[in-house]
XYZ file of C-alpha atoms in Angstrom:
732
model
C -11.416 -83.025 -78.312
C -10.083 -80.867 -81.159
C -7.794 -77.839 -80.783
C -10.643 -75.304 -80.707
C -12.538 -77.210 -78.023
C -9.331 -77.657 -76.010
C -8.684 -73.904 -76.087
C -12.193 -73.199 -74.763
C -11.866 -75.872 -72.062
C -8.452 -74.527 -70.958
C -9.944 -71.045 -70.668
C -12.863 -72.335 -68.563
C -10.570 -74.360 -66.320
C -8.318 -71.359 -65.736
C -11.264 -69.121 -64.900
C -12.617 -71.648 -62.396
C -9.187 -72.279 -60.818
C -8.618 -68.540 -60.463
C -12.102 -68.017 -59.014
C -11.531 -70.733 -56.409
C -8.061 -69.389 -55.661
C -9.450 -65.942 -54.961
C -12.170 -67.359 -52.714
C -9.640 -69.341 -50.740
C -6.809 -66.841 -50.466
C -8.674 -63.525 -50.465
C -12.108 -64.263 -49.027
C -10.894 -67.241 -46.946
C -14.011 -69.072 -48.107
C -13.033 -72.276 -49.924
C -16.032 -73.340 -51.986
C -14.622 -76.670 -53.119
C -12.537 -79.369 -51.498
C -8.824 -79.775 -52.147
C -9.622 -82.925 -54.100
C -11.852 -81.021 -56.545
C -9.317 -78.186 -56.852
C -6.532 -80.709 -57.560
C -8.702 -82.477 -60.116
C -9.265 -79.233 -62.027
C -5.514 -78.623 -62.061
C -4.748 -82.151 -63.266
C -7.178 -81.825 -66.176
C -5.673 -78.466 -67.123
C -2.105 -79.791 -66.999
C -3.070 -82.770 -69.182
C -4.564 -80.459 -71.819
C -1.509 -78.207 -71.767
C 0.785 -81.171 -72.320
C -1.305 -82.046 -75.371
C -1.561 -78.424 -76.580
C 1.583 -76.593 -75.317
C 0.844 -73.610 -77.586
C -1.759 -72.487 -75.015
C 0.821 -72.258 -72.195
C 0.780 -68.896 -70.399
C 3.430 -67.852 -67.816
C 0.917 -65.652 -65.978
C -1.872 -68.204 -65.874
C -3.002 -69.337 -62.368
C -1.523 -72.821 -62.732
C 1.942 -71.289 -63.104
C 2.407 -70.319 -59.485
C 5.102 -72.953 -59.468
C 8.564 -72.136 -58.176
C 11.280 -71.806 -60.790
C 14.948 -72.660 -60.399
C 16.840 -71.069 -57.488
C 18.575 -67.814 -58.416
C 22.372 -67.373 -58.153
C 21.867 -63.880 -56.694
C 19.435 -60.940 -56.619
C 19.825 -58.290 -59.316
C 19.660 -54.596 -58.416
C 16.954 -52.520 -60.140
C 16.379 -48.760 -60.163
C 12.829 -47.672 -59.345
C 11.002 -45.593 -61.967
C 10.026 -43.247 -59.132
C 11.517 -43.288 -55.605
C 9.908 -45.465 -52.912
C 10.134 -42.833 -50.199
C 9.787 -43.357 -46.462
C 6.948 -42.030 -44.290
C 7.436 -39.604 -41.410
C 6.132 -40.530 -37.954
C 4.120 -38.806 -35.249
C 3.439 -40.223 -31.790
C 0.767 -37.902 -30.394
C -2.212 -35.771 -31.394
C -0.155 -32.614 -30.790
C 2.529 -33.791 -33.206
C -0.098 -34.613 -35.836
C -1.717 -31.173 -35.558
C 1.714 -29.514 -35.807
C 2.431 -31.538 -38.962
C -0.906 -30.499 -40.448
C -0.247 -26.834 -39.605
C 3.180 -26.982 -41.308
C 1.585 -28.353 -44.469
C -1.030 -25.589 -44.572
C 1.684 -23.014 -44.032
C 3.754 -24.578 -46.827
C 0.809 -23.993 -49.171
C 0.543 -20.399 -47.995
C -2.609 -20.935 -45.939
C -3.042 -20.147 -42.243
C -4.657 -22.944 -40.267
C -7.828 -22.130 -38.357
C -7.539 -21.591 -34.606
C -9.926 -24.320 -33.493
C -10.032 -23.147 -29.903
C -11.402 -19.780 -31.017
C -13.628 -20.936 -33.878
C -14.801 -24.241 -32.436
C -13.875 -27.719 -33.601
C -16.276 -27.920 -36.533
C -15.722 -30.704 -39.045
C -13.402 -29.580 -41.794
C -14.573 -29.625 -45.374
C -13.000 -31.983 -47.910
C -10.389 -30.437 -50.151
C -11.682 -29.759 -53.624
C -9.787 -26.615 -54.576
C -7.225 -24.147 -53.262
C -10.080 -22.071 -51.916
C -10.966 -24.793 -49.434
C -7.495 -25.024 -47.834
C -8.585 -22.839 -44.961
C -10.977 -25.568 -43.929
C -8.142 -28.108 -43.696
C -7.339 -31.355 -45.440
C -9.412 -34.403 -46.136
C -7.466 -37.528 -45.223
C -7.603 -41.120 -46.356
C -6.809 -43.192 -43.260
C -5.598 -46.789 -43.344
C -3.712 -49.248 -41.164
C 0.089 -49.386 -41.258
C 1.021 -52.945 -42.154
C 4.081 -54.418 -40.453
C 5.738 -56.104 -43.424
C 8.018 -55.434 -46.377
C 7.253 -52.725 -48.951
C 7.419 -53.929 -52.565
C 6.552 -52.535 -55.987
C 4.837 -54.422 -58.830
C 4.842 -53.545 -62.543
C 2.034 -54.672 -64.882
C 2.055 -54.316 -68.656
C -1.116 -55.003 -70.625
C -2.598 -56.509 -67.500
C 0.200 -59.037 -66.897
C 2.634 -59.062 -63.981
C 6.100 -58.303 -65.372
C 8.411 -57.299 -62.534
C 8.556 -56.863 -58.775
C 11.191 -55.400 -56.479
C 11.992 -54.542 -52.874
C 12.182 -50.958 -51.632
C 15.943 -51.110 -51.005
C 17.296 -47.638 -50.289
C 14.250 -46.034 -51.912
C 15.972 -45.561 -55.255
C 17.499 -48.966 -55.981
C 15.925 -52.231 -54.862
C 16.334 -55.922 -55.655
C 14.453 -57.798 -58.348
C 12.404 -60.467 -56.526
C 9.886 -61.107 -59.325
C 10.013 -64.895 -59.076
C 9.468 -64.825 -55.320
C 6.532 -62.429 -55.618
C 4.891 -64.839 -58.076
C 4.691 -67.259 -55.151
C 2.293 -64.959 -53.244
C -1.225 -66.021 -54.159
C -2.759 -62.660 -53.298
C -0.643 -60.951 -55.971
C -2.601 -61.308 -59.232
C -0.511 -62.516 -62.154
C -3.133 -61.062 -64.494
C -5.339 -58.077 -63.686
C -9.096 -58.114 -63.951
C -10.486 -56.371 -67.028
C -10.628 -53.585 -67.911
C -7.042 -52.669 -67.049
C -4.551 -49.940 -68.076
C -1.729 -50.659 -70.530
C 0.808 -49.910 -67.776
C 0.498 -49.607 -64.006
C 2.953 -49.699 -61.106
C 1.424 -50.791 -57.812
C 2.989 -50.516 -54.389
C 2.048 -52.331 -51.255
C 3.130 -54.531 -48.371
C 4.111 -58.189 -48.352
C 3.130 -59.560 -44.957
C 3.000 -62.765 -42.974
C -0.242 -63.256 -41.067
C -0.208 -64.083 -37.367
C -1.409 -67.677 -37.726
C 1.170 -68.386 -40.455
C 3.968 -66.994 -38.264
C 2.814 -69.083 -35.304
C 2.788 -72.258 -37.401
C 6.204 -71.449 -38.902
C 7.716 -70.917 -35.452
C 6.214 -74.182 -34.189
C 7.787 -75.956 -37.165
C 11.150 -74.265 -36.594
C 11.141 -75.261 -32.923
C 10.507 -78.895 -33.818
C 13.384 -78.821 -36.311
C 15.717 -77.033 -33.892
C 15.770 -73.853 -35.970
C 15.580 -70.303 -34.523
C 12.177 -68.671 -34.127
C 11.287 -65.530 -36.059
C 11.009 -62.572 -33.680
C 8.120 -60.944 -35.545
C 6.073 -61.108 -38.714
C 7.969 -58.282 -40.405
C 11.312 -60.091 -40.150
C 9.670 -63.321 -41.239
C 8.142 -61.683 -44.336
C 11.397 -59.957 -45.267
C 13.414 -63.136 -44.766
C 10.939 -65.169 -46.810
C 11.110 -62.810 -49.785
C 14.890 -62.683 -49.777
C 15.273 -66.407 -50.411
C 17.136 -67.242 -53.610
C 14.929 -70.323 -54.004
C 11.315 -69.275 -54.851
C 10.067 -72.630 -53.561
C 11.063 -71.599 -50.028
C 9.084 -68.376 -50.462
C 6.045 -70.339 -51.647
C 6.098 -72.497 -48.512
C 5.953 -69.393 -46.277
C 2.392 -68.485 -47.437
C 2.817 -64.722 -47.564
C 0.042 -62.241 -48.353
C 0.043 -58.895 -50.129
C -1.988 -55.707 -49.613
C -1.858 -52.908 -52.193
C -2.046 -49.282 -51.044
C -0.624 -47.042 -53.781
C -0.543 -46.537 -57.542
C 2.743 -44.810 -58.287
C 2.294 -44.721 -62.063
C -0.489 -45.379 -64.557
C -0.758 -44.759 -68.298
C -3.745 -43.274 -70.051
C -5.578 -39.999 -69.346
C -8.838 -41.828 -68.725
C -7.116 -43.920 -66.044
C -5.370 -40.951 -64.450
C -8.749 -39.303 -63.939
C -9.720 -42.302 -61.812
C -6.930 -41.663 -59.305
C -7.603 -37.994 -58.507
C -8.166 -39.085 -54.897
C -6.221 -41.580 -52.799
C -9.504 -43.243 -51.884
C -10.271 -43.811 -55.578
C -6.833 -45.455 -55.969
C -7.909 -48.067 -53.430
C -11.201 -48.568 -55.260
C -9.370 -49.125 -58.548
C -6.867 -51.505 -56.943
C -9.750 -53.535 -55.556
C -11.427 -53.724 -58.990
C -8.175 -54.827 -60.618
C -7.982 -57.817 -58.262
C -5.729 -56.678 -55.405
C -6.350 -57.070 -51.695
C -6.760 -53.645 -50.061
C -7.227 -52.566 -46.456
C -10.935 -52.892 -45.588
C -10.527 -50.875 -42.377
C -9.692 -47.652 -44.224
C -11.854 -44.546 -44.233
C -12.029 -40.788 -44.859
C -11.516 -38.094 -42.237
C -12.152 -34.381 -42.737
C -10.494 -33.159 -39.527
C -7.770 -34.020 -37.047
C -10.519 -35.022 -34.602
C -11.864 -37.559 -37.085
C -8.340 -38.826 -37.755
C -7.927 -39.661 -34.079
C -11.350 -41.260 -33.943
C -10.054 -43.593 -36.678
C -6.801 -44.227 -34.784
C -8.737 -45.005 -31.600
C -11.090 -47.350 -33.452
C -8.189 -49.282 -34.991
C -6.351 -49.492 -31.651
C -9.368 -51.300 -30.146
C -9.410 -54.003 -32.847
C -5.663 -54.117 -33.431
C -5.034 -57.310 -31.462
C -7.901 -59.136 -33.185
C -6.656 -58.391 -36.710
C -5.254 -61.412 -38.591
C -2.057 -59.473 -39.342
C 0.274 -57.254 -37.335
C 0.144 -53.475 -37.651
C 2.272 -50.872 -35.896
C 0.171 -47.792 -36.503
C -2.101 -45.926 -38.884
C -1.307 -43.946 -42.039
C -2.945 -40.652 -42.988
C -2.696 -39.598 -46.621
C -3.860 -36.220 -48.005
C -6.701 -37.534 -50.126
C -6.473 -35.065 -53.006
C -3.732 -36.360 -55.355
C -3.007 -32.940 -56.885
C -2.581 -31.358 -53.453
C -0.478 -34.322 -52.305
C 1.844 -33.766 -55.271
C 1.955 -30.003 -54.638
C 3.092 -30.589 -51.062
C 6.176 -32.338 -52.451
C 8.930 -34.004 -50.434
C 10.928 -32.931 -47.377
C 14.164 -34.928 -47.197
C 13.038 -38.500 -47.878
C 9.474 -38.073 -46.609
C 6.529 -36.894 -48.748
C 4.840 -34.026 -46.882
C 1.354 -35.291 -47.716
C 1.512 -38.540 -45.763
C 2.235 -39.304 -42.111
C 2.201 -42.402 -39.931
C 0.921 -42.448 -36.366
C 2.873 -45.033 -34.382
C 1.184 -46.796 -31.480
C 2.979 -46.642 -28.116
C 6.080 -48.798 -27.813
C 6.185 -51.935 -25.687
C 7.995 -51.755 -22.382
C 9.730 -54.240 -20.095
C 11.966 -54.155 -17.033
C 15.501 -55.463 -16.703
C 18.661 -54.964 -14.639
C 21.686 -52.962 -15.818
C 24.778 -55.174 -15.428
C 27.321 -52.651 -16.692
C 27.702 -49.434 -18.652
C 30.294 -49.568 -21.405
C 31.686 -46.569 -23.249
C 32.276 -46.766 -26.993
C 34.072 -44.193 -29.120
C 32.601 -43.124 -32.456
C 34.321 -41.966 -35.636
C 34.061 -38.313 -34.556
C 35.620 -39.163 -31.203
C 32.313 -38.922 -29.323
C 32.068 -41.166 -26.244
C 28.753 -43.019 -26.131
C 27.651 -44.890 -22.992
C 25.966 -48.222 -23.672
C 23.833 -50.017 -21.082
C 24.334 -53.783 -20.959
C 21.500 -55.599 -19.200
C 20.014 -59.020 -18.677
C 18.603 -60.396 -21.979
C 14.961 -59.283 -22.018
C 12.061 -60.025 -24.367
C 10.331 -56.845 -25.556
C 8.322 -56.090 -28.718
C 8.948 -59.578 -30.080
C 12.728 -59.771 -29.741
C 15.313 -60.382 -27.035
C 17.585 -57.399 -26.384
C 20.600 -57.001 -24.112
C 22.004 -53.544 -24.948
C 20.687 -50.008 -25.328
C 22.465 -46.738 -25.981
C 22.297 -44.122 -23.224
C 23.304 -41.411 -25.727
C 25.281 -39.072 -23.465
C 26.032 -37.936 -19.915
C 22.899 -35.767 -19.824
C 20.673 -38.780 -20.393
C 22.305 -40.785 -17.588
C 22.041 -37.847 -15.199
C 18.461 -37.048 -16.194
C 17.285 -40.646 -15.668
C 19.640 -41.188 -12.704
C 20.721 -44.575 -14.048
C 23.156 -46.586 -11.943
C 24.903 -49.889 -12.495
C 22.687 -52.516 -10.847
C 19.469 -50.489 -11.298
C 16.202 -52.047 -12.375
C 15.233 -50.017 -15.447
C 12.366 -49.783 -17.913
C 13.306 -50.352 -21.544
C 11.106 -49.409 -24.462
C 11.034 -50.816 -27.972
C 8.575 -50.276 -30.809
C 8.676 -52.981 -33.482
C 11.985 -52.703 -35.323
C 13.137 -49.598 -33.456
C 16.325 -49.732 -31.369
C 15.534 -50.228 -27.662
C 16.060 -47.359 -25.242
C 16.114 -46.943 -21.477
C 13.268 -44.649 -20.416
C 13.159 -44.924 -16.619
C 15.040 -46.092 -13.541
C 12.927 -47.727 -10.804
C 14.639 -46.069 -7.854
C 12.420 -47.656 -5.199
C 13.814 -51.066 -6.155
C 17.391 -50.137 -5.231
C 19.157 -52.295 -2.665
C 21.966 -49.860 -1.901
C 24.522 -51.904 -3.876
C 24.027 -49.880 -7.058
C 26.990 -47.841 -8.340
C 26.898 -44.377 -9.847
C 28.410 -44.144 -13.302
C 31.044 -41.573 -14.188
C 32.196 -40.767 -17.702
C 35.908 -41.597 -18.099
C 38.532 -38.858 -18.019
C 40.651 -40.751 -20.552
C 39.623 -42.263 -23.865
C 38.868 -45.987 -23.347
C 40.452 -46.749 -26.735
C 43.673 -44.703 -26.872
C 44.003 -43.370 -23.327
C 44.034 -39.817 -24.679
C 42.521 -36.717 -23.128
C 38.738 -36.435 -23.001
C 37.020 -33.096 -23.554
C 33.543 -32.266 -22.318
C 31.491 -30.165 -24.726
C 28.085 -28.569 -24.483
C 26.291 -28.811 -27.797
C 22.948 -27.653 -29.072
C 22.551 -23.971 -28.189
C 25.632 -22.269 -29.639
C 27.607 -23.150 -26.488
C 30.011 -25.899 -25.565
C 32.413 -26.572 -22.790
C 35.337 -28.595 -21.630
C 36.527 -29.056 -18.094
C 38.200 -31.614 -15.925
C 35.667 -31.153 -13.186
C 32.024 -32.114 -13.067
C 30.703 -28.558 -12.656
C 30.986 -25.552 -14.937
C 30.821 -21.764 -14.469
C 28.893 -19.535 -16.848
C 30.984 -16.606 -18.085
C 29.430 -13.512 -19.526
C 31.524 -13.696 -22.690
C 32.205 -16.850 -24.661
C 34.659 -17.278 -27.504
C 32.869 -19.088 -30.318
C 34.611 -21.530 -32.648
C 33.480 -24.083 -35.200
C 33.528 -27.678 -34.023
C 33.610 -29.120 -37.524
C 30.375 -30.964 -36.727
C 27.966 -28.308 -37.934
C 27.612 -26.828 -34.428
C 28.957 -23.753 -32.704
C 30.826 -24.536 -29.516
C 32.531 -22.601 -26.763
C 35.861 -23.508 -25.224
C 35.055 -21.656 -22.024
C 33.923 -23.608 -18.929
C 30.200 -23.470 -18.143
C 28.585 -23.805 -14.723
C 25.096 -24.791 -15.834
C 24.294 -26.056 -19.333
C 21.371 -24.576 -21.259
C 18.167 -26.544 -20.952
C 18.170 -27.246 -24.704
C 21.836 -28.194 -24.830
C 23.376 -31.604 -24.278
C 26.742 -32.445 -22.814
C 28.927 -34.871 -24.732
C 32.433 -36.158 -24.181
C 35.006 -36.358 -26.956
C 38.441 -37.895 -27.342
C 40.659 -35.033 -28.541
C 43.477 -37.264 -29.825
C 43.395 -36.875 -33.642
C 45.243 -40.189 -34.012
C 42.822 -42.194 -31.861
C 42.272 -45.570 -33.584
C 38.525 -45.242 -33.014
C 38.496 -42.328 -35.484
C 40.349 -44.289 -38.148
C 37.601 -45.635 -40.396
C 40.055 -46.902 -42.990
C 41.805 -49.099 -40.437
C 38.476 -50.632 -39.424
C 37.715 -51.373 -43.084
C 41.204 -52.873 -43.542
C 40.754 -55.082 -40.471
C 37.441 -56.649 -41.590
C 38.832 -57.075 -45.110
C 41.906 -58.893 -43.789
C 39.644 -61.085 -41.624
C 37.405 -61.635 -44.689
C 34.244 -60.521 -42.884
C 32.579 -59.584 -46.159
C 29.151 -58.845 -44.634
C 30.617 -55.729 -42.978
C 31.033 -53.061 -45.640
C 32.092 -49.437 -44.980
C 28.516 -48.150 -44.636
C 27.584 -50.841 -42.123
C 30.739 -50.227 -40.069
C 30.006 -46.498 -40.051
C 26.453 -47.199 -38.920
C 27.646 -49.415 -36.064
C 30.036 -46.675 -34.982
C 27.367 -43.981 -35.112
C 24.949 -46.109 -33.088
C 27.603 -46.607 -30.393
C 27.736 -50.378 -30.920
C 31.481 -50.512 -31.552
C 34.576 -48.417 -30.799
C 37.237 -50.517 -32.465
C 37.638 -53.703 -34.448
C 37.687 -55.877 -31.309
C 34.146 -54.761 -30.436
C 32.879 -56.387 -33.637
C 33.247 -59.763 -31.921
C 30.890 -58.739 -29.077
C 27.946 -57.967 -31.395
C 24.772 -60.006 -31.062
C 21.932 -60.504 -33.506
C 19.552 -58.367 -31.430
C 21.978 -55.413 -31.566
C 21.709 -55.313 -35.353
C 18.154 -56.469 -36.127
C 16.725 -53.383 -34.409
C 18.530 -50.949 -36.702
C 16.541 -49.330 -39.503
C 16.891 -51.229 -42.809
C 18.338 -54.258 -41.049
C 16.181 -57.325 -40.645
C 16.513 -60.511 -38.659
C 17.951 -62.375 -41.638
C 20.657 -59.788 -42.397
C 21.521 -59.639 -38.673
C 21.801 -63.454 -38.591
C 24.086 -63.427 -41.644
C 26.391 -60.811 -40.137
C 26.679 -62.575 -36.765
C 27.161 -65.949 -38.432
C 30.092 -64.658 -40.486
C 31.659 -62.860 -37.508
C 31.473 -66.068 -35.463
C 33.049 -68.055 -38.311
C 35.986 -65.642 -38.477
C 36.790 -65.724 -34.752
C 39.272 -68.486 -35.500
C 41.968 -66.810 -37.594
C 45.345 -67.856 -39.054
C 48.291 -66.077 -37.428
C 49.407 -64.428 -40.692
C 45.908 -63.006 -41.259
C 45.828 -61.452 -37.782
C 49.298 -59.927 -38.301
C 48.143 -58.434 -41.594
C 44.910 -57.146 -40.022
C 46.795 -55.374 -37.198
C 47.999 -52.788 -39.700
C 51.680 -52.856 -38.684
C 53.661 -50.377 -40.777
C 55.487 -52.114 -43.694
C 53.779 -55.466 -42.952
C 51.624 -56.571 -45.860
C 50.159 -59.983 -46.580
C 53.437 -61.491 -47.809
C 55.512 -60.301 -44.845
C 52.744 -61.430 -42.463
C 52.946 -64.945 -43.940
C 56.746 -64.921 -43.562
C 56.497 -63.835 -39.919
C 53.878 -66.473 -39.107
C 55.835 -69.250 -40.806
C 59.141 -68.303 -39.162
C 58.016 -67.652 -35.568
C 55.049 -70.039 -35.369
C 53.077 -68.156 -32.712
C 51.994 -64.662 -31.767
C 53.761 -65.005 -28.401
C 57.096 -65.654 -30.143
C 56.678 -62.603 -32.369
C 55.813 -60.385 -29.399
C 58.937 -61.582 -27.544
C 61.229 -61.302 -30.583
C 64.088 -58.779 -30.442
C 65.574 -56.849 -33.354
C 68.175 -59.542 -34.049
C 65.472 -62.232 -34.212
C 63.472 -60.157 -36.670
C 66.474 -59.287 -38.825
C 67.238 -62.992 -39.161
C 64.054 -63.365 -41.198
C 64.640 -63.452 -44.954
C 63.334 -60.397 -46.874
C 62.829 -58.369 -43.672
C 65.013 -55.270 -43.640
C 65.889 -52.825 -40.876
C 62.892 -50.499 -41.324
C 60.473 -53.450 -41.261
C 62.155 -54.995 -38.192
C 62.021 -51.683 -36.328
C 58.355 -51.230 -37.186
C 57.398 -54.729 -35.983
C 59.496 -54.412 -32.810
C 58.048 -50.989 -31.950
C 54.481 -52.142 -32.614
C 54.674 -54.926 -30.043
C 56.279 -52.635 -27.441
C 53.277 -50.306 -27.528
C 50.964 -50.983 -24.543
C 47.879 -49.857 -26.477
C 48.588 -52.372 -29.251
C 49.067 -55.180 -26.721
C 45.878 -54.108 -24.955
C 44.009 -54.339 -28.254
C 45.344 -57.864 -28.884
C 44.262 -58.903 -25.367
C 40.828 -57.423 -26.070
C 40.546 -59.524 -29.230
C 41.370 -62.649 -27.231
C 38.898 -61.678 -24.482
C 36.166 -61.223 -27.115
C 36.645 -64.727 -28.461
C 39.223 -64.413 -31.254
C 41.450 -67.502 -31.388
C 44.736 -67.367 -33.308
C 45.949 -70.516 -35.063
C 49.623 -71.451 -34.978
C 51.723 -70.333 -37.930
C 52.891 -72.969 -40.373
C 56.255 -73.116 -42.089
C 56.284 -72.130 -45.755
C 55.591 -75.196 -47.888
C 58.493 -76.534 -49.927
C 57.925 -77.148 -53.623
C 58.890 -76.269 -57.151
C 57.988 -72.596 -56.576
C 60.272 -72.254 -53.528
C 62.229 -69.020 -53.761
C 59.894 -67.612 -56.444
C 57.642 -64.577 -56.088
C 54.521 -64.112 -58.234
C 52.393 -61.032 -58.874
C 48.816 -61.502 -60.139
C 47.110 -58.836 -62.255
C 43.870 -58.786 -64.224
C 41.044 -61.341 -64.169
C 41.713 -65.053 -64.594
C 38.962 -66.916 -66.438
C 39.781 -70.383 -65.112
C 39.965 -69.644 -61.393
C 39.469 -66.968 -58.756
C 42.521 -64.928 -57.734
C 42.455 -66.390 -54.191
C 42.495 -69.906 -55.674
C 45.523 -69.051 -57.829
C 47.255 -67.533 -54.813
C 46.568 -70.680 -52.790
C 48.096 -72.920 -55.470
C 51.251 -70.798 -55.613
C 51.651 -70.883 -51.828
C 51.021 -74.647 -51.709
C 53.959 -75.113 -54.088
C 56.288 -73.041 -51.916
C 56.004 -69.752 -53.809
C 55.147 -66.287 -52.578
C 52.566 -63.821 -53.840
C 53.251 -60.099 -53.754
C 50.986 -57.152 -54.489
C 53.731 -55.084 -56.132
C 56.218 -55.696 -58.933
C 59.942 -55.347 -58.177
C 63.255 -56.644 -59.499
C 62.851 -59.613 -57.129
C 59.576 -60.655 -58.811
C 59.937 -63.983 -60.625
C 56.730 -63.873 -62.720
C 53.789 -61.579 -63.352
C 50.642 -63.578 -64.194
C 48.417 -61.435 -66.428
C 44.725 -62.178 -66.910
C 42.130 -60.103 -68.753
C 42.267 -56.299 -68.304
C 45.646 -56.214 -66.515
C 46.569 -53.019 -64.698
C 49.717 -50.920 -64.391
C 51.600 -53.897 -62.926
C 51.987 -55.289 -66.454
C 53.577 -52.060 -67.653
C 55.956 -52.018 -64.680
C 56.940 -55.642 -65.357
C 57.933 -54.634 -68.879
C 60.097 -51.782 -67.618
C 61.865 -54.026 -65.069
C 62.270 -56.924 -67.483
C 60.150 -59.311 -65.364
C 58.786 -62.308 -67.273
C 55.022 -62.158 -67.907
C 52.853 -65.296 -68.102
C 49.400 -65.422 -69.629
C 46.799 -67.687 -68.030
C 47.589 -70.689 -70.266
C 51.316 -70.446 -69.519
C 50.597 -70.129 -65.810
C 48.393 -73.251 -65.877
C 51.146 -75.191 -67.662
C 53.799 -74.432 -65.035
C 51.263 -75.189 -62.276
C 50.555 -78.618 -63.747
C 54.071 -79.307 -65.066
């Protein structure tokens, strides 16, 4: 076979392999046996070895996993991947539709007066009075991704991320057989396609069976499984998960002739289908709200029989120009809405009600109940929001309650089954003192330009109220109220401005000192706002189910966070001392304390004389340490850490070596080792590492891009070592 014949044969083989692939993966209709399919691939690979010039990275035979990635790279989306607003009833949908018509300057028809005639499709502004035409489709329960094609070839793919910046997962997306690596002809020169990566029900079931056999945890639902599969650094692991992809949007396309083809959302789906993508076959047009809910009802009846999980239906204004004119409200395009099917419910028993304190000082009650399976995951906590909610639902400790959870939404308590009470249940009362600092608690009424505080449970309603700003974007009243407004809610706040629960920086310092790197400032703030934690000790009570239900958290990220927290429950004494945030006690002093006293108990019992006996600890430092461990709140916090599973290792004496009595300061970036590694080597040889330069500093080790510490060393006459000199004295 000559080169020309080989080229023709390779082309034929690729066409046949791709045709069979599409039949198997898209139509689920394998026309040939695996043996025949493998034989075609073997022949193709043999020809490509002989004629490597015909290799093509986007050819069907190249769905082969590449090398594992060191990390995912962040990418900015060409246009934002915005979220979709939700409605849960027909009334909410009609209200949303009415707002959109009003936004366009059109009054919606009063259907009760004019009859519920079918609305006409939108074709021009003149037809707005007749309502919108909608393209209705199922809402896949997976992970949103975006795909970029240039000249018909797949170039790049990314996750949604925060809507503006996602992660480049191109190599993993190549492992999904229902994502075409090359588009069918004719195709535009550039197109960006958006859709959902999903795991079908049978694939999830098989994966969970396999995990059970291997002693691995089960995936709670298909969405978490799909997300976890795509966020594997090794594409081979993604390939083994057998994900699927459904396209539902064209966010960008080049060429006027192509743009004409996407004047309607329905025509976008038609074009996506022609280009070789899988699209939702259950979709359809609706010219009225009545027809929309006929579609929703139809899908609800077949929902369980679908091969994939869905959690609702999506209605898109069909006319692209009108959709664009409606614009965006917040992070949600006005022209699209999702109807969510009713949440799943289950019953459980409330074991206790805890109270956490948020960063604003708000006290949030949290119901702790028997672990219960609902909506695919096991949950054991649910926020009760505020005192109003507890009173409204009449929830008592020991009650059998109904909890509700929809997919990845945080569970909530919706009902108390009062007839199941035994008489042993206890009424819950919000605390009069802050559970974190013991400070005064203030009761405020928020939500209708009124607020209150009082020591008693009842409030009078004065004729005149003095209004002040709460600093939270609400107007509150300091006068006592007898009966709160119906629209208002009553919340309790710690009024102590120095309450540790309000100190976000301390919380960040604590997790940094403990090296819990999965918990960044935004995540900590989120946990506080959701009422999951009050202080740093609460971090060690978190469970995977508490986190996985939060928006933009998946099962995998929840697992990673809990795994790291569990790993850090065993902590060196010096690290705990540093984390406690004792005034004047940095990392170096914490190491000295741990090495000298050996245990936390000895430090707590130490008097001023004992502390002053420690080298490099002056009077101010001794006083600070002594006072810290005489504070009952600080001791209570340490006890809470121990109760929540934190175990403190015994302190070890400072190692003796050639660096004994020397203090080093590191600045800049070392090329041969990480800073922590350099610090460890200095400590192992008996030296100390300080964060600041002083006259007592023995050496400043300067790497690339050193900071102001180098300048200060020069002023104080401290000897500076470059990396090579440092390595020589380490090895000498």
